[in-house]
Amino acid sequence: MEWTIGELAERAAAALTPTAQLNGRVRDMPNERLIRWYATIGLLDPPSARRGRVAMYGRRHLLQLIAVKRRQADGRTIAEIQAELAGATDQALESIARVPEPPAEKAALRTARPRFWAEPPAAPAAPTVTPEPGPAAPKPAAPRPAPSRPAPPGQPPPRPATPPPHEPPHPPPAAIVHGVRLATGVTLLLDGGGRAPSPDDLTEITAASEALLSVLRHHDLAPPEGKKLP
């Protein structure tokens, strides 16, 4: 159980008001300023937790605050109270503070305790009956093919249609290639499908190939002139 500093002051004042017999020197009831001063001089522990910027206090802080006021009512000085309550256990603080338990908390404690001996036993749970599986539904029959009609008398029954056999493509006709020997190791192929070169064509082709043969021999792509291949 945690309270803010204002709630702590209210609880301490409510506990001290009915029973406290304060003397002339102790006339003030606990307030927020007094609680902060007690924490500064060590009569109160630091806050037990924080919710954002709000400091929270617990029951030990309440016991410390009321015990200080009880001792002040007895005529003790602050120095004497500091010497007595420094590091006091919760049990020692309880005996000095004598904080009365609020009626609401007593009722909550009484209602929170389970009275298992006064409650009737729970009725046993009804057994769960699992229905037996019935016969499986029959699967729908596959559709039957329509009966074929008989052929008229005197006619043979129709044959089932078969796909035509796959015929390989016809190879292209062979092309005629004409070769003209320009020099040893160099042959000119004419694969245009035209006519065979005539003697006049060969003479002109030979004369025109001298420049090509010179380039081929320069790049070692044809044997030198007059040299035969092995």
Short mmCIF file of C-alpha atoms in Angstrom, two decimals:
data_model
loop_
_atom_site.label_atom_id
_atom_site.label_comp_id
_atom_site.label_asym_id
_atom_site.label_seq_id
_atom_site.Cartn_x
_atom_site.Cartn_y
_atom_site.Cartn_z
CA MET A 1 0.00 0.00 0.00
CA GLU A 2 1.48 3.35 -1.05
CA TRP A 3 0.39 6.98 -0.50
CA THR A 4 1.42 10.41 -1.65
CA ILE A 5 2.87 12.81 0.89
CA GLY A 6 -0.53 14.49 1.30
CA GLU A 7 -2.27 11.14 1.87
CA LEU A 8 0.44 10.17 4.37
CA ALA A 9 -0.19 13.38 6.35
CA GLU A 10 -3.95 12.73 6.37
CA ARG A 11 -3.53 9.15 7.63
CA ALA A 12 -1.13 10.24 10.37
CA ALA A 13 -3.49 13.03 11.50
CA ALA A 14 -6.45 10.62 11.51
CA ALA A 15 -4.51 8.17 13.68
CA LEU A 16 -3.30 10.84 16.13
CA THR A 17 -6.47 12.89 16.54
CA PRO A 18 -8.50 10.51 18.77
CA THR A 19 -5.73 9.45 21.12
CA ALA A 20 -2.85 11.94 21.02
CA GLN A 21 -2.35 14.00 24.17
CA LEU A 22 -0.05 16.70 22.84
CA ASN A 23 1.64 19.00 25.34
CA GLY A 24 2.17 22.71 24.89
CA ARG A 25 5.30 22.28 22.79
CA VAL A 26 3.68 19.91 20.29
CA ARG A 27 0.77 21.77 18.88
CA ASP A 28 1.17 21.11 15.14
CA MET A 29 -0.23 18.02 13.40
CA PRO A 30 1.79 16.31 10.63
CA ASN A 31 1.73 18.13 7.31
CA GLU A 32 3.72 17.92 4.08
CA ARG A 33 6.30 20.50 5.20
CA LEU A 34 6.89 18.70 8.50
CA ILE A 35 7.19 15.32 6.75
CA ARG A 36 9.88 16.70 4.40
CA TRP A 37 11.80 18.11 7.39
CA TYR A 38 11.64 14.77 9.23
CA ALA A 39 13.03 13.05 6.12
CA THR A 40 15.84 15.63 5.95
CA ILE A 41 17.00 15.02 9.56
CA GLY A 42 16.65 11.22 9.26
CA LEU A 43 13.50 10.63 11.28
CA LEU A 44 11.74 9.40 8.13
CA ASP A 45 13.09 7.03 5.47
CA PRO A 46 13.36 8.26 1.86
CA PRO A 47 10.29 7.62 -0.32
CA SER A 48 9.81 3.95 -1.16
CA ALA A 49 8.95 4.62 -4.82
CA ARG A 50 8.17 7.34 -7.33
CA ARG A 51 5.44 7.66 -9.93
CA GLY A 52 6.95 10.14 -12.31
CA ARG A 53 7.78 13.12 -10.10
CA VAL A 54 5.44 12.10 -7.27
CA ALA A 55 7.09 10.51 -4.21
CA MET A 56 5.26 7.54 -2.71
CA TYR A 57 5.30 6.44 0.94
CA GLY A 58 4.36 3.16 2.65
CA ARG A 59 3.30 1.85 6.03
CA ARG A 60 6.79 2.13 7.58
CA HIS A 61 6.75 5.87 6.88
CA LEU A 62 3.37 6.10 8.61
CA LEU A 63 4.73 4.23 11.65
CA GLN A 64 7.81 6.46 11.82
CA LEU A 65 5.76 9.64 11.59
CA ILE A 66 3.29 8.62 14.29
CA ALA A 67 6.06 7.27 16.56
CA VAL A 68 7.83 10.64 16.40
CA LYS A 69 4.63 12.44 17.37
CA ARG A 70 4.01 9.92 20.21
CA ARG A 71 7.45 10.56 21.62
CA GLN A 72 7.00 14.33 21.28
CA ALA A 73 3.75 13.99 23.22
CA ASP A 74 5.77 12.23 25.93
CA GLY A 75 8.06 15.27 26.19
CA ARG A 76 11.08 13.86 24.32
CA THR A 77 13.33 16.20 22.36
CA ILE A 78 14.12 15.72 18.67
CA ALA A 79 17.67 14.62 19.53
CA GLU A 80 16.36 11.97 21.93
CA ILE A 81 13.84 10.75 19.37
CA GLN A 82 16.56 10.55 16.72
CA ALA A 83 18.75 8.44 19.02
CA GLU A 84 15.87 6.08 19.85
CA LEU A 85 14.25 5.63 16.43
CA ALA A 86 17.35 5.58 14.22
CA GLY A 87 17.25 2.18 12.48
CA ALA A 88 14.26 0.95 14.51
CA THR A 89 12.54 -2.16 13.22
CA ASP A 90 8.94 -2.20 12.06
CA GLN A 91 8.00 -4.17 15.18
CA ALA A 92 9.52 -1.52 17.47
CA LEU A 93 7.78 1.24 15.53
CA GLU A 94 4.46 -0.64 15.77
CA SER A 95 4.76 -0.83 19.56
CA ILE A 96 5.46 2.91 19.85
CA ALA A 97 3.02 4.20 17.21
CA ARG A 98 0.07 2.00 18.20
CA VAL A 99 -1.68 2.74 14.91
CA PRO A 100 -5.34 1.73 15.10
CA GLU A 101 -6.45 -0.41 12.20
CA PRO A 102 -9.14 1.35 10.14
CA PRO A 103 -12.55 -0.41 10.27
CA ALA A 104 -12.67 -0.59 6.49
CA GLU A 105 -9.37 -2.49 6.37
CA LYS A 106 -10.55 -4.88 9.11
CA ALA A 107 -13.69 -5.64 7.15
CA ALA A 108 -11.65 -6.15 4.01
CA LEU A 109 -9.39 -8.60 5.81
CA ARG A 110 -12.38 -10.51 7.22
CA THR A 111 -14.02 -10.78 3.82
CA ALA A 112 -10.77 -11.68 2.11
CA ARG A 113 -10.25 -14.82 4.23
CA PRO A 114 -11.81 -17.86 2.56
CA ARG A 115 -14.28 -19.77 4.78
CA PHE A 116 -13.91 -23.13 3.11
CA TRP A 117 -15.52 -24.93 6.09
CA ALA A 118 -18.73 -22.92 5.76
CA GLU A 119 -19.19 -23.23 2.02
CA PRO A 120 -21.20 -26.16 0.63
CA PRO A 121 -19.23 -28.60 -1.45
CA ALA A 122 -19.36 -27.95 -5.13
CA ALA A 123 -21.62 -30.21 -7.14
CA PRO A 124 -19.74 -32.69 -9.29
CA ALA A 125 -19.55 -31.74 -12.89
CA ALA A 126 -21.92 -33.61 -15.16
CA PRO A 127 -20.13 -36.16 -17.31
CA THR A 128 -19.66 -35.15 -20.86
CA VAL A 129 -21.31 -37.56 -23.26
CA THR A 130 -19.65 -37.82 -26.62
CA PRO A 131 -22.08 -38.96 -29.31
CA GLU A 132 -21.08 -42.08 -31.18
CA PRO A 133 -20.12 -41.45 -34.77
CA GLY A 134 -22.85 -42.47 -37.18
CA PRO A 135 -22.34 -44.17 -40.52
CA ALA A 136 -20.37 -42.15 -42.98
CA ALA A 137 -22.37 -40.49 -45.70
CA PRO A 138 -22.01 -42.32 -49.04
CA LYS A 139 -19.79 -40.62 -51.57
CA PRO A 140 -21.56 -39.41 -54.72
CA ALA A 141 -21.17 -41.85 -57.58
CA ALA A 142 -19.03 -40.79 -60.49
CA PRO A 143 -21.01 -39.82 -63.59
CA ARG A 144 -21.33 -42.68 -66.05
CA PRO A 145 -20.43 -42.10 -69.68
CA ALA A 146 -23.38 -41.81 -72.03
CA PRO A 147 -24.02 -45.09 -73.86
CA SER A 148 -22.97 -45.08 -77.47
CA ARG A 149 -25.65 -45.50 -80.05
CA PRO A 150 -25.48 -48.71 -82.11
CA ALA A 151 -24.62 -48.30 -85.75
CA PRO A 152 -27.46 -48.80 -88.30
CA PRO A 153 -27.72 -52.28 -89.81
CA GLY A 154 -25.32 -52.89 -92.67
CA GLN A 155 -22.80 -50.21 -91.57
CA PRO A 156 -19.59 -50.81 -89.61
CA PRO A 157 -19.38 -49.17 -86.19
CA PRO A 158 -17.62 -45.80 -86.14
CA ARG A 159 -13.97 -45.87 -85.20
CA PRO A 160 -12.67 -43.58 -82.51
CA ALA A 161 -10.97 -40.51 -83.84
CA THR A 162 -7.19 -40.76 -83.61
CA PRO A 163 -4.85 -37.82 -83.97
CA PRO A 164 -2.91 -37.73 -87.24
CA PRO A 165 0.65 -39.06 -87.00
CA HIS A 166 3.38 -36.50 -86.52
CA GLU A 167 5.25 -36.03 -89.76
CA PRO A 168 8.87 -34.84 -89.54
CA PRO A 169 9.61 -31.64 -91.45
CA HIS A 170 11.12 -32.11 -94.90
CA PRO A 171 14.83 -31.26 -95.00
CA PRO A 172 15.70 -28.27 -97.18
CA PRO A 173 17.17 -29.11 -100.56
CA ALA A 174 20.96 -29.28 -100.71
CA ALA A 175 22.60 -26.09 -101.94
CA ILE A 176 25.11 -26.26 -104.75
CA VAL A 177 28.49 -24.69 -103.90
CA HIS A 178 31.04 -23.77 -106.59
CA GLY A 179 34.72 -23.50 -105.61
CA VAL A 180 37.39 -21.46 -107.35
CA ARG A 181 41.06 -22.13 -106.44
CA LEU A 182 42.76 -18.75 -106.25
CA ALA A 183 46.14 -20.02 -105.06
CA THR A 184 47.62 -22.84 -103.05
CA GLY A 185 45.62 -23.04 -99.80
CA VAL A 186 43.12 -20.34 -100.83
CA THR A 187 39.78 -21.35 -102.37
CA LEU A 188 36.83 -19.07 -103.13
CA LEU A 189 33.44 -20.67 -102.44
CA LEU A 190 30.35 -19.46 -104.30
CA ASP A 191 27.29 -20.77 -102.43
CA GLY A 192 24.67 -18.42 -103.82
CA GLY A 193 23.00 -21.20 -105.80
CA GLY A 194 23.81 -19.52 -109.12
CA ARG A 195 25.38 -20.96 -112.23
CA ALA A 196 28.86 -22.42 -112.42
CA PRO A 197 31.54 -19.82 -113.32
CA SER A 198 32.62 -19.85 -116.97
CA PRO A 199 36.27 -19.71 -118.15
CA ASP A 200 35.94 -15.97 -118.69
CA ASP A 201 34.58 -15.61 -115.15
CA LEU A 202 37.55 -17.55 -113.78
CA THR A 203 40.02 -15.33 -115.65
CA GLU A 204 38.49 -12.16 -114.24
CA ILE A 205 38.21 -13.62 -110.71
CA THR A 206 41.88 -14.68 -110.79
CA ALA A 207 42.99 -11.22 -111.90
CA ALA A 208 40.86 -9.51 -109.24
CA SER A 209 42.12 -11.83 -106.44
CA GLU A 210 45.75 -10.65 -106.60
CA ALA A 211 45.08 -7.84 -104.12
CA LEU A 212 43.28 -10.21 -101.72
CA LEU A 213 46.10 -12.79 -101.95
CA SER A 214 48.65 -10.07 -101.19
CA VAL A 215 46.79 -9.13 -98.01
CA LEU A 216 46.44 -12.76 -96.93
CA ARG A 217 50.15 -13.45 -97.45
CA HIS A 218 51.04 -10.28 -95.53
CA HIS A 219 49.08 -11.54 -92.51
CA ASP A 220 50.42 -15.12 -92.89
CA LEU A 221 46.94 -16.38 -93.76
CA ALA A 222 48.16 -17.84 -97.08
CA PRO A 223 51.46 -19.43 -98.08
CA PRO A 224 53.95 -17.25 -99.96
CA GLU A 225 53.69 -17.14 -103.71
CA GLY A 226 55.11 -20.23 -105.38
CA LYS A 227 55.18 -22.27 -102.07
CA LYS A 228 53.01 -25.33 -101.89
CA LEU A 229 51.32 -26.65 -98.77
CA PRO A 230 52.76 -29.84 -97.28
#
